[in-house]
Amino acid sequence: MSIFFDREKCLVTLNTRNTSYQMVKGEFGHLLHTYYGGKCDGDMSYLISYIDRGFSPNPNEAAYERTYSLDLLPQEYSGFGAGDFRSPSLIVENGEGASAVDLKIKDIRVLDGIKYSIPGLPSSYANPGERVDTLMVALEDEIIGLRAELYYAVFEETDVITRTVCLINKGGEVLTVNKAASMTLDLMQDEYGVTHFRGRYGKERMREDIQLGHGSVVLGSRRGISSHQENPFFILTRGEVTETAGECYGVSLVYSGDFKNEIEKCPYNSVRIVSGISDEQFSMELAPGEDFWTPEAVMSFSENGFEALSDSFHRHVRKNICRGPYKESRRPVLINNWEATYFNFTGEKLKNIARKAGELGVELFVLDDGWFGKRESDTTGLGDWFVNEEKLQGSLKDVADTIRSYGMKFGLWLEPEMVSEDSDLYREHPDYAFAIPGREPVRGRHQLLLDFSRQEVVDHIFSQIAKVLDETGVDYLKIDMNRSINEVYTRCGRTQNRGLVLHRYVLGMYDFLGRLLERYPDIMIEGCCGGGGRVDLGMLCYVPQIWCSDNTDAIERLEIQYGTSFGYPMSTVGAHVSIVPNHQTGRVTPIETRAAVALAGGFGFELDLNLLSDEETDKVRGFIEDYKKDWRLIQQGRYYRLTNPAERRIFAAWEYAADDLSEAIVGIVCVSTQYNQPPEYIRLRGLDAKGRYYCEQTGLSYSGAALMKGGISVPEFRKGEYSSCLMRFVKKY
Ligand code: DGJ
């Protein structure tokens, strides 16, 4: 049992292995938050202080009691217009145009052994045999007839609590919902900071630490996608937090569209987190009897620093978010032709690349952009999902069959949500694209967006694509998306719910992915959005792996993969060895270093292996063998960030360690060489202190304690900048 409901006190405690979360009924029926942190017993409501503060109003029912103010009390889900001036969870307008919501507890239920699900939206799930309990607290504002059912699911093992809210109109008039957050968390006063993962195209998820001052830090996306610019995962730090020490909270939305994460330091130094769909382009009419579900938010807490927090998210994502046949099985080593050819290929050229790759042990060939319609550049052809047989010198099935004859699987690139103006689809159905009447649409990568909020548009694209997949037989799909959403306007003639178009677009995209998986359950799908523009838990409910960034430079990738690893396991990170000079930066790095960095994720290649020297070719064979040997450690092992590459020391390092402590691999890359440099050491983590480990590279054996407390000295990188090594430690006894 992970949920304890003390009916007498109306106090509910959610317990995971290492954390406790608690809420209680306030004197006037509000749902107050008492505690979230390390595991604790007992009633924590003594932590709530009741003090009379000027300009913090009191509910009418409190009469002359001035110490009860919603402006000050920690709450689970706050209304608006009832005396709380902090950022609300909910803004709802009634037929009169009044926006007051005062939510009081109506019902509390513990759903033993049940994980809620959310209609139309992806969410975490319980595995067979895994017990997950759900708490449902129903809050109501009886005056406007609004019910808000708050759901909390407790994943005991991984220290994760997930949340969602279902709004139901129980009244007799239409309500307009202008904001509906997935969660609110009010924490007592302390020195808090925020670690978030910002970026831009090709430079995604750069860690940034902010000390919280009074007022709000607002992180989010208004691009229609979760975005390269701001990831929907962030961390609230309490005091100083390092990898191994300090308290921190992680929040991640299971959503791939616009979002808003507000972190507000309030006048009396408490902190409020409000996380959910962005309210900026959101508004919906909720008719009597209708309901609306918010996306799921995933929370975790660690009192042992970032490493333990990441580990909780990693395990949760691997076990309770990702699904399908590739959830746990080994991902095939792939080769993708994008950087090898861009649009400039023929069937023969592709087969040449594939033949060589197959000889070296690569298991999957991915045909990227350019195989369909009249797609010779990024200006044309999107939306025309029929095979360009002239370019391929035959059918797609011929190409796929030839590749299979090399002992490889066949994969295909798609960008279903897009249309080029120069395409048959656009000529036939211009109304399928988003556009605002009277305005010329804004182009992104020369292309327009299909209105996936409309079922008929999704159906049309799905049936075109299904035809190709049925004819060809495909083992893998890379689903791309290459622009932000600008025109948020559906041309389907509906006059209502314009403020829901973006959300419906996201639902349409999920519906498309869900249908693909249903019809082709054995296909592995890799997500992509110009690289890492849609790295979020919503996508990961459909795809076990996401192409992490279009930036394949091994040195730049160190920082991108480092930032990504805070909220996402490396099993979800697609990483490829590409050619040098690198196409994005012009940097030249040794092939060992490109492989070492790519071997930290879903391993693959993105170059023509025919162009390598014999020596490099032999090495490639070795890297592939290494991956086939070590995949379990990489996909399922515990990941440790041994350095922060942004701090630009002499080297960057990371480690994988087996859960049973039997082995570990340490990756080290020299990021800048120095003459006469002082000795450098790395301390390993996650080993058996009493065990004895042999290192193949040094030929020495060490005790686990020595490796973790004393460390190893970093090899001298005399071979120059960007050299690297992978060191393997195997426990002998
Ligand atoms: C953007 C992706 O991130 C690339 O890997 C490649 O697939 C191109 N799109 C193709 O247009």
XYZ file of C-alpha atoms and ligand atoms in Angstrom:
744
model
C 0.000 0.000 0.000
C 1.466 3.290 -1.017
C -1.503 5.544 -0.188
C -2.680 6.147 3.379
C -5.956 7.932 3.933
C -6.675 9.042 7.484
C -10.417 9.715 7.190
C -10.727 11.291 10.574
C -8.191 13.989 9.862
C -8.884 13.944 6.129
C -5.155 13.516 5.628
C -3.655 11.604 2.691
C -0.050 10.440 2.450
C 1.526 9.014 -0.692
C 4.659 7.001 -0.045
C 7.267 5.807 -2.505
C 10.403 3.916 -1.552
C 12.266 7.081 -0.531
C 9.734 9.901 -0.611
C 6.503 11.060 0.995
C 3.869 13.419 -0.336
C 1.050 14.648 1.843
C -2.137 16.691 1.680
C -4.878 17.576 4.162
C -8.298 19.160 4.244
C -8.165 22.763 5.412
C -10.637 24.150 7.913
C -12.903 25.452 5.176
C -12.664 22.481 2.859
C -9.719 23.390 0.645
C -7.128 20.770 -0.251
C -3.877 21.918 1.344
C -0.405 20.580 0.672
C 1.624 19.740 3.758
C 4.791 18.070 2.545
C 6.813 16.628 -0.334
C 10.300 15.337 0.367
C 12.293 12.503 1.922
C 10.252 9.699 3.467
C 8.495 10.880 6.623
C 5.924 9.524 9.076
C 2.965 11.238 10.619
C 0.851 14.280 10.156
C 2.939 17.099 8.688
C 0.167 19.678 8.733
C 1.864 21.423 11.668
C 4.198 22.860 9.004
C 1.441 25.077 7.669
C 1.513 28.449 9.352
C -1.583 30.532 9.902
C -0.644 34.191 10.234
C -2.663 37.295 9.637
C -1.088 39.124 6.686
C -2.337 42.414 5.359
C -3.751 42.391 1.820
C -4.107 38.607 1.871
C -7.868 38.183 1.928
C -9.906 35.637 3.845
C -12.747 33.499 2.552
C -16.169 34.706 3.511
C -16.848 31.599 5.569
C -13.790 32.395 7.713
C -15.813 35.334 9.057
C -13.437 37.336 11.276
C -10.667 34.724 11.232
C -7.880 36.565 9.433
C -5.222 33.864 9.570
C -6.855 31.628 6.937
C -6.002 33.004 3.509
C -5.724 31.137 0.231
C -3.070 33.685 -0.688
C -0.746 32.073 1.844
C -1.834 28.488 2.277
C -0.025 25.744 0.368
C -2.516 24.172 -2.014
C -2.765 21.192 -4.306
C -4.721 22.889 -7.072
C -5.601 26.519 -6.824
C -8.522 28.427 -8.235
C -8.697 32.061 -9.209
C -10.659 34.954 -7.819
C -11.042 33.415 -4.367
C -8.283 35.279 -2.583
C -5.137 33.640 -3.969
C -3.006 36.028 -6.024
C -0.271 33.567 -6.900
C -0.261 31.890 -10.265
C -3.458 29.802 -10.453
C -3.810 26.207 -11.569
C -7.100 26.993 -13.182
C -8.902 29.927 -14.778
C -12.529 29.309 -15.670
C -15.099 31.841 -16.760
C -18.845 31.377 -16.308
C -21.612 32.576 -18.626
C -21.589 35.989 -16.953
C -17.920 36.465 -17.728
C -16.882 36.049 -14.083
C -13.698 34.092 -13.438
C -13.987 33.008 -9.819
C -13.301 29.400 -8.871
C -13.140 28.257 -5.275
C -12.454 24.518 -5.114
C -13.462 22.491 -2.054
C -13.062 18.798 -1.339
C -16.070 16.738 -2.359
C -14.725 13.209 -2.425
C -11.522 11.274 -1.804
C -10.934 7.780 -3.146
C -8.029 5.405 -3.134
C -8.017 3.186 -6.215
C -5.917 0.233 -5.098
C -3.799 -1.358 -7.798
C -5.137 0.926 -10.521
C -3.172 3.318 -12.671
C -5.502 5.893 -14.223
C -5.328 6.438 -17.968
C -6.138 9.628 -19.870
C -8.506 9.494 -22.862
C -6.672 10.542 -26.057
C -3.428 11.377 -24.287
C -0.396 9.202 -23.590
C 0.596 8.572 -19.993
C 2.703 6.352 -17.748
C 1.472 2.798 -17.293
C 1.845 -0.048 -14.813
C 3.501 -3.245 -16.018
C 1.834 -6.617 -15.485
C 2.436 -7.588 -11.880
C 3.507 -4.090 -10.888
C 1.327 -2.486 -8.267
C 0.494 1.159 -8.813
C -2.172 2.813 -6.647
C -4.085 5.934 -7.570
C -5.520 8.630 -5.367
C -8.472 10.599 -6.688
C -9.486 13.784 -4.916
C -12.561 15.481 -6.306
C -12.744 19.221 -5.736
C -15.814 21.198 -6.627
C -16.984 24.727 -6.991
C -20.691 24.202 -6.508
C -21.604 27.721 -7.567
C -20.405 27.319 -11.158
C -20.818 23.535 -11.152
C -17.171 22.752 -11.875
C -15.614 19.556 -10.631
C -11.847 19.036 -10.773
C -10.775 15.448 -10.188
C -7.128 15.352 -9.207
C -5.418 12.020 -9.881
C -2.123 10.963 -8.316
C -0.558 7.609 -9.261
C 2.202 6.286 -7.036
C 5.081 4.366 -8.631
C 6.672 3.187 -5.439
C 9.794 1.565 -6.817
C 10.996 4.472 -8.937
C 10.049 7.236 -6.463
C 7.711 8.739 -9.022
C 4.287 10.287 -8.568
C 2.291 11.152 -11.667
C -0.592 13.581 -11.807
C -3.417 14.610 -14.064
C -6.640 16.561 -13.669
C -10.046 15.932 -15.164
C -12.338 18.970 -15.302
C -16.033 18.210 -15.515
C -18.820 20.675 -16.052
C -21.561 19.542 -13.686
C -23.531 22.728 -13.970
C -26.116 23.942 -16.415
C -24.198 26.572 -18.362
C -21.221 26.568 -20.661
C -17.939 27.311 -18.900
C -14.859 28.700 -20.632
C -11.617 27.170 -19.432
C -8.746 29.600 -20.006
C -6.093 27.768 -18.028
C -5.907 24.173 -16.809
C -2.579 23.139 -15.322
C -1.615 19.517 -14.842
C -0.214 20.155 -11.382
C 0.575 22.704 -8.734
C 3.101 22.204 -5.977
C 3.453 24.674 -3.107
C 6.642 24.284 -1.090
C 7.590 25.900 2.188
C 10.158 28.632 2.231
C 13.802 27.973 1.475
C 16.557 29.003 -0.922
C 15.439 27.428 -4.162
C 16.960 27.432 -7.592
C 15.903 26.093 -10.972
C 17.964 23.925 -13.279
C 16.456 23.858 -16.727
C 17.444 22.710 -20.172
C 17.344 25.464 -22.748
C 18.819 25.605 -26.203
C 18.250 26.089 -29.872
C 18.308 24.034 -33.041
C 21.443 21.871 -33.022
C 22.239 22.840 -29.438
C 19.424 21.303 -27.446
C 19.094 20.857 -23.691
C 21.927 23.012 -22.426
C 21.863 22.976 -18.643
C 21.301 26.348 -17.027
C 21.076 26.991 -13.284
C 19.054 29.941 -12.027
C 18.917 31.210 -8.466
C 15.298 31.999 -7.719
C 14.506 35.586 -6.768
C 11.036 36.883 -5.945
C 8.606 36.771 -8.806
C 8.226 34.106 -11.458
C 10.525 32.164 -13.693
C 8.392 31.069 -16.647
C 9.764 28.342 -18.877
C 7.836 27.074 -21.828
C 7.168 26.752 -25.494
C 4.744 28.593 -27.741
C 6.011 26.832 -30.882
C 3.379 24.096 -30.974
C 6.101 21.546 -30.202
C 7.861 20.958 -26.923
C 10.836 22.630 -28.682
C 14.602 22.791 -29.038
C 14.491 26.036 -27.072
C 13.125 24.786 -23.745
C 12.590 21.215 -22.616
C 9.458 20.405 -20.601
C 11.627 18.754 -17.930
C 13.086 20.946 -15.189
C 14.510 20.604 -11.695
C 13.834 22.667 -8.593
C 16.915 22.665 -6.376
C 16.859 23.321 -2.641
C 20.063 24.965 -1.474
C 23.226 23.641 -3.061
C 22.773 20.501 -5.115
C 25.507 18.405 -6.700
C 25.383 15.090 -8.513
C 25.501 13.200 -5.235
C 24.178 15.560 -2.553
C 21.326 17.943 -1.957
C 17.560 17.978 -2.354
C 15.894 18.430 -5.699
C 12.521 17.950 -7.364
C 12.081 16.990 -11.017
C 8.966 17.698 -13.060
C 8.362 16.449 -16.589
C 5.263 16.805 -18.735
C 3.981 13.932 -20.823
C 3.135 16.305 -23.628
C 4.615 17.372 -26.978
C 2.974 20.749 -27.573
C 2.965 24.219 -26.004
C 3.653 24.127 -22.300
C 4.263 26.496 -19.438
C 6.242 25.761 -16.299
C 5.933 28.558 -13.770
C 8.171 28.663 -10.725
C 7.098 31.488 -8.484
C 8.869 32.708 -5.388
C 6.108 34.267 -3.365
C 6.247 37.288 -1.038
C 6.636 35.122 2.077
C 9.328 33.025 0.364
C 7.330 29.902 -0.330
C 7.635 28.543 -3.861
C 4.819 27.549 -6.191
C 5.275 25.346 -9.240
C 2.507 25.325 -11.830
C 3.038 23.041 -14.792
C 0.855 22.222 -17.761
C -0.350 23.185 -21.215
C 0.472 26.805 -21.927
C -2.561 29.013 -21.410
C -1.442 31.523 -24.048
C -3.136 29.922 -27.040
C -5.487 27.800 -25.005
C -9.134 28.339 -24.307
C -12.021 25.922 -24.476
C -15.705 25.818 -23.954
C -16.841 23.106 -21.606
C -20.528 22.415 -22.141
C -22.658 20.889 -19.386
C -21.693 17.241 -18.954
C -18.397 17.598 -20.872
C -14.977 16.927 -19.465
C -11.386 17.875 -20.228
C -8.261 15.983 -19.200
C -4.910 17.666 -18.764
C -1.658 15.996 -19.861
C 0.129 13.975 -17.230
C 2.919 15.490 -15.139
C 5.626 13.214 -13.717
C 7.312 14.263 -10.450
C 10.131 12.864 -8.408
C 12.222 13.981 -5.463
C 15.767 13.152 -4.455
C 17.635 13.970 -1.261
C 20.849 12.655 -2.769
C 21.446 15.055 -5.605
C 20.855 15.040 -9.347
C 22.160 11.540 -9.938
C 19.423 9.840 -7.906
C 16.773 12.128 -9.396
C 17.900 11.268 -12.933
C 17.995 7.606 -12.017
C 14.329 7.744 -10.952
C 13.361 9.405 -14.232
C 15.524 6.985 -16.232
C 13.920 3.953 -14.663
C 10.429 5.380 -14.929
C 10.854 6.268 -18.604
C 12.388 2.913 -19.467
C 9.871 0.899 -17.507
C 6.642 2.893 -17.364
C 6.727 5.272 -20.336
C 8.416 3.438 -23.243
C 6.555 0.463 -24.654
C 6.588 -1.991 -27.504
C 8.991 -4.681 -28.633
C 12.041 -2.373 -28.490
C 11.406 -1.268 -24.932
C 13.936 -3.721 -23.564
C 15.355 -5.607 -26.493
C 18.561 -4.561 -28.225
C 18.170 -1.745 -30.714
C 19.702 -2.591 -34.083
C 22.921 -0.807 -35.079
C 21.742 1.443 -37.875
C 23.118 3.416 -40.748
C 21.239 6.457 -42.021
C 22.021 7.968 -45.415
C 21.166 11.613 -44.579
C 24.612 13.083 -44.018
C 26.053 10.671 -46.594
C 23.868 11.838 -49.474
C 21.314 14.434 -48.382
C 18.806 14.525 -51.300
C 21.377 13.458 -53.828
C 21.045 9.686 -54.187
C 19.971 6.941 -56.530
C 18.938 3.395 -55.738
C 22.433 2.268 -56.675
C 24.123 4.754 -54.363
C 21.948 3.667 -51.451
C 22.665 0.001 -52.070
C 26.394 0.738 -52.140
C 26.247 2.413 -48.758
C 24.118 -0.410 -47.373
C 26.298 -3.207 -48.786
C 29.405 -1.927 -47.048
C 27.525 -1.319 -43.820
C 26.094 -4.829 -43.882
C 29.579 -6.289 -44.349
C 30.760 -4.503 -41.233
C 27.902 -5.718 -39.040
C 25.394 -2.857 -39.293
C 21.882 -4.264 -38.882
C 19.482 -1.655 -40.201
C 19.584 0.713 -43.145
C 17.489 3.878 -42.848
C 16.490 5.673 -46.028
C 16.097 9.300 -45.012
C 14.412 12.241 -46.719
C 14.027 12.375 -50.529
C 12.564 9.008 -51.588
C 9.045 10.241 -52.369
C 7.179 12.693 -54.604
C 9.329 15.250 -56.372
C 11.616 15.791 -53.459
C 15.011 16.902 -54.751
C 15.430 19.621 -52.141
C 13.579 20.817 -49.078
C 11.355 23.086 -51.172
C 9.087 20.442 -52.698
C 7.216 17.187 -52.359
C 6.164 16.961 -48.716
C 2.718 15.438 -48.498
C 3.176 13.299 -51.625
C 3.825 9.961 -50.003
C 4.317 7.957 -53.164
C 7.625 6.435 -54.154
C 9.898 8.240 -56.628
C 10.773 5.125 -58.621
C 12.751 7.077 -61.177
C 15.159 8.284 -58.542
C 15.316 4.909 -56.826
C 15.759 3.138 -60.184
C 13.010 0.738 -59.235
C 10.416 0.242 -56.566
C 11.033 0.954 -52.915
C 10.418 -2.729 -52.327
C 13.302 -3.558 -54.716
C 15.597 -1.306 -52.693
C 14.337 -2.760 -49.416
C 14.685 -6.347 -50.645
C 18.233 -5.761 -51.878
C 19.143 -4.286 -48.528
C 17.574 -7.249 -46.768
C 19.668 -9.532 -48.955
C 22.708 -7.903 -47.262
C 21.375 -9.221 -43.977
C 19.961 -5.884 -42.856
C 16.573 -4.551 -41.871
C 15.033 -1.674 -43.757
C 13.874 1.648 -42.310
C 12.212 4.703 -43.788
C 12.002 8.441 -43.028
C 8.664 10.251 -42.907
C 7.471 13.735 -42.083
C 3.710 13.204 -41.941
C 2.664 16.538 -40.453
C 3.996 18.679 -43.310
C 3.158 19.829 -46.797
C 5.174 21.674 -49.459
C 3.301 24.248 -51.506
C 4.882 22.578 -54.526
C 3.166 19.233 -54.025
C 0.162 17.448 -55.455
C -1.365 17.302 -52.004
C -1.277 21.077 -51.596
C -2.579 21.649 -55.115
C -5.515 19.320 -54.416
C -6.190 20.256 -50.788
C -4.781 23.690 -49.959
C -7.273 23.817 -47.088
C -5.416 20.937 -45.374
C -2.654 23.383 -44.406
C -2.836 25.727 -41.455
C -3.412 29.304 -42.650
C -5.153 32.363 -41.306
C -7.734 33.808 -43.735
C -6.420 36.955 -45.405
C -2.796 36.278 -44.441
C -0.077 34.561 -46.388
C 1.306 31.741 -44.245
C 4.739 32.006 -42.666
C 7.054 29.331 -44.098
C 9.507 27.284 -42.048
C 12.117 25.289 -43.975
C 9.979 26.305 -47.010
C 7.087 24.180 -45.771
C 3.621 24.506 -44.267
C 1.898 22.510 -41.586
C -0.934 20.142 -42.170
C -3.872 20.710 -39.892
C -3.609 17.561 -37.808
C -6.384 18.865 -35.564
C -8.685 17.585 -38.340
C -9.431 13.905 -38.453
C -9.815 13.805 -42.261
C -6.324 15.239 -42.728
C -4.789 12.652 -40.410
C -6.795 9.922 -42.172
C -5.642 11.052 -45.609
C -1.941 11.060 -44.698
C -2.256 7.824 -42.773
C -3.797 5.947 -45.681
C -1.147 7.243 -48.133
C 1.657 6.198 -45.845
C 0.086 2.859 -44.937
C -0.037 2.005 -48.650
C 3.740 2.515 -48.951
C 4.425 0.559 -45.778
C 2.175 -2.302 -46.856
C 3.797 -2.517 -50.282
C 7.356 -2.285 -49.039
C 7.446 -3.951 -45.657
C 9.385 -1.716 -43.310
C 11.093 -2.545 -40.003
C 11.745 0.950 -38.694
C 10.401 4.475 -39.196
C 12.026 7.790 -38.448
C 9.196 10.267 -37.889
C 10.474 13.789 -38.403
C 8.928 17.257 -37.999
C 10.831 20.262 -39.256
C 9.240 23.523 -38.290
C 7.500 25.326 -35.477
C 3.760 25.896 -35.718
C 2.905 29.449 -36.560
C -0.633 29.817 -37.936
C -2.869 28.418 -35.260
C -6.090 28.417 -37.162
C -8.114 25.532 -38.468
C -9.892 26.017 -41.768
C -12.425 23.298 -41.146
C -15.182 25.813 -40.668
C -15.712 25.220 -36.980
C -16.354 28.460 -35.238
C -15.892 27.076 -31.782
C -12.872 26.061 -29.819
C -10.249 27.938 -31.811
C -8.266 28.040 -28.584
C -8.019 24.270 -28.719
C -6.514 23.917 -32.192
C -2.960 23.432 -30.980
C -3.991 20.888 -28.389
C -6.117 19.065 -30.947
C -3.149 19.112 -33.307
C -1.089 17.310 -30.671
C -3.919 14.832 -30.121
C -4.081 14.263 -33.900
C -0.357 13.604 -34.011
C -0.639 11.126 -31.115
C -3.579 9.473 -32.855
C -1.455 9.093 -35.987
C 1.404 7.499 -34.035
C -0.997 5.262 -32.096
C -2.563 4.008 -35.300
C 0.833 3.303 -36.843
C 1.815 1.224 -33.831
C -1.470 -0.602 -33.808
C -1.256 -1.540 -37.463
C 2.496 -2.256 -37.474
C 3.222 -3.433 -33.915
C 6.675 -4.776 -34.772
C 8.021 -1.596 -36.326
C 10.442 0.435 -34.262
C 9.777 4.160 -34.538
C 12.462 6.735 -33.822
C 11.224 10.240 -33.063
C 12.843 13.300 -34.599
C 12.032 16.974 -34.874
C 14.893 18.621 -36.700
C 16.929 16.531 -34.256
C 15.810 17.149 -30.689
C 12.873 19.564 -30.966
C 10.391 17.083 -29.542
C 12.292 15.229 -26.849
C 9.567 14.725 -24.276
C 7.734 11.998 -22.407
C 4.694 12.316 -24.680
C 6.721 11.202 -27.692
C 8.472 8.529 -25.662
C 5.115 6.852 -25.019
C 5.172 6.002 -28.751
C 8.857 5.842 -29.665
C 11.595 4.247 -27.563
C 14.293 6.442 -29.101
C 14.602 10.006 -30.391
C 17.251 11.469 -32.706
C 18.717 13.711 -30.073
C 20.140 16.478 -32.245
C 21.087 17.221 -35.842
C 24.440 18.206 -34.420
C 26.638 15.121 -34.853
C 29.903 16.797 -33.808
C 31.269 14.510 -31.094
C 32.495 17.378 -28.921
C 29.274 19.381 -29.121
C 27.313 16.188 -28.510
C 29.033 15.762 -25.139
C 27.129 18.723 -23.789
C 23.871 17.901 -25.582
C 23.876 14.324 -24.297
C 24.917 15.511 -20.839
C 21.922 17.898 -20.627
C 19.547 15.318 -22.084
C 20.618 12.723 -19.534
C 19.148 14.676 -16.600
C 15.579 13.830 -17.554
C 15.916 11.050 -20.124
C 17.686 7.692 -20.112
C 20.415 7.237 -22.700
C 18.438 4.337 -24.186
C 16.175 7.025 -25.670
C 19.006 9.018 -27.246
C 19.808 8.312 -30.907
C 23.536 8.968 -31.532
C 25.506 8.484 -34.759
C 29.081 8.418 -35.991
C 29.360 10.881 -38.883
C 32.081 11.949 -41.300
C 34.837 14.512 -40.629
C 35.252 17.392 -41.067
C 31.923 17.426 -39.270
C 29.126 18.905 -41.385
C 27.833 21.153 -38.630
C 31.050 22.516 -37.146
C 33.884 21.595 -39.499
C 35.693 19.981 -36.568
C 37.885 16.948 -37.103
C 37.757 14.312 -34.394
C 39.193 10.787 -34.422
C 36.796 8.009 -35.305
C 37.315 6.431 -31.856
C 35.977 9.589 -30.234
C 32.975 9.815 -32.544
C 32.255 6.169 -31.750
C 32.788 6.571 -27.993
C 30.254 9.409 -27.889
C 27.745 7.588 -30.122
C 28.182 4.426 -28.059
C 26.691 6.340 -25.137
C 23.240 6.074 -26.781
C 21.246 4.283 -29.491
C 24.259 3.565 -31.655
C 24.405 4.187 -35.387
C 26.251 5.677 -38.363
C 25.453 8.536 -40.675
C 28.114 8.471 -43.365
C 29.241 6.431 -46.353
C 31.450 3.753 -44.817
C 33.004 3.152 -48.268
C 34.903 6.408 -47.777
C 36.838 5.224 -44.716
C 40.428 4.017 -44.775
C 41.112 0.322 -44.179
C 42.292 1.115 -40.674
C 39.125 3.046 -39.877
C 37.003 0.296 -41.412
C 38.558 -2.272 -39.084
C 37.860 0.003 -36.160
C 34.215 0.371 -37.222
C 33.880 -3.404 -37.160
C 35.239 -3.324 -33.605
C 32.856 -0.556 -32.451
C 29.896 -2.547 -33.722
C 31.117 -5.643 -31.888
C 31.564 -3.533 -28.748
C 27.998 -2.272 -29.001
C 26.625 -5.770 -29.488
C 28.531 -6.862 -26.404
C 27.764 -3.836 -24.218
C 24.243 -2.868 -25.293
C 22.647 -4.047 -22.057
C 24.907 -1.824 -20.002
C 24.232 1.125 -22.313
C 20.476 0.608 -22.598
C 19.735 -0.626 -19.092
C 22.700 0.227 -16.886
C 22.863 3.088 -14.437
C 24.239 6.256 -16.030
C 26.620 8.568 -14.181
C 27.660 12.042 -15.245
C 31.254 12.169 -14.043
C 31.944 15.698 -15.309
C 29.983 18.646 -16.617
C 31.308 19.183 -20.155
C 30.076 22.790 -20.114
C 32.649 23.557 -17.471
C 35.197 22.858 -20.186
C 37.836 21.179 -18.156
C 40.501 19.188 -19.870
C 38.271 16.184 -20.307
C 34.645 15.057 -20.196
C 33.680 11.729 -18.651
C 30.643 9.555 -18.060
C 30.028 6.038 -16.812
C 27.638 3.149 -17.168
C 27.455 0.648 -14.334
C 25.469 -2.570 -14.190
C 22.684 -2.723 -11.619
C 24.310 -5.794 -10.085
C 27.619 -3.857 -9.817
C 29.379 -6.492 -11.916
C 30.862 -4.145 -14.513
C 31.212 -0.567 -15.604
C 32.354 1.342 -18.658
C 33.873 4.790 -18.367
C 34.039 7.096 -21.389
C 36.624 9.877 -21.381
C 37.124 12.517 -24.086
C 39.905 15.079 -24.051
C 38.262 18.394 -24.860
C 41.357 20.578 -24.695
C 44.994 19.598 -24.441
C 47.520 21.444 -22.363
C 51.259 21.171 -22.269
C 52.704 20.027 -18.963
C 49.276 19.573 -17.479
C 48.758 18.566 -13.862
C 47.502 15.021 -13.255
C 43.729 14.615 -13.451
C 41.601 12.023 -11.650
C 38.116 10.653 -12.073
C 36.238 8.960 -9.288
C 33.972 6.172 -10.436
C 30.521 5.548 -9.015
C 28.087 2.707 -8.595
C 30.587 -0.085 -7.848
C 30.780 -2.674 -5.095
C 33.161 -1.058 -2.579
C 34.282 -4.474 -1.371
C 34.610 -6.003 -4.833
C 37.745 -6.226 -6.941
C 37.618 -4.857 -10.492
C 39.944 -5.574 -13.375
C 40.498 -2.898 -15.993
C 41.267 -4.216 -19.456
C 42.853 -0.955 -20.572
C 45.326 -0.487 -17.695
C 45.807 -4.211 -17.039
C 45.453 -3.467 -13.302
C 42.914 -4.516 -10.733
C 41.525 -2.214 -8.080
C 39.095 -2.450 -5.211
C 35.688 -0.859 -5.835
C 36.358 1.448 -2.890
C 39.658 2.592 -4.406
C 37.987 3.358 -7.726
C 35.190 5.287 -6.054
C 37.196 7.086 -3.381
C 40.626 7.488 -4.941
C 39.578 7.240 -8.566
C 41.710 6.571 -11.613
C 44.144 8.925 -13.173
C 42.993 10.177 -16.512
C 45.232 8.838 -19.257
C 47.552 11.465 -20.648
C 46.077 12.634 -23.908
C 49.333 13.013 -25.735
C 47.602 11.995 -28.946
C 46.093 15.423 -28.949
C 42.869 17.233 -28.594
C 39.659 15.224 -28.980
C 41.299 11.890 -28.374
C 39.360 9.560 -26.119
C 39.167 6.200 -24.462
C 36.574 3.792 -23.163
C 37.695 1.952 -20.028
C 35.976 -1.233 -18.970
C 35.995 -2.468 -15.371
C 34.916 -6.036 -14.706
C 34.328 -7.348 -11.207
C 36.357 -10.465 -10.545
C 35.097 -11.194 -7.041
C 15.899 16.800 -39.997
C 16.431 15.588 -39.297
O 16.792 15.865 -37.996
C 17.597 15.031 -40.108
O 18.179 13.957 -39.433
C 17.083 14.631 -41.457
O 16.180 13.569 -41.320
C 16.430 15.808 -42.138
N 15.446 16.434 -41.305
C 15.795 15.391 -43.441
O 15.090 16.405 -44.024
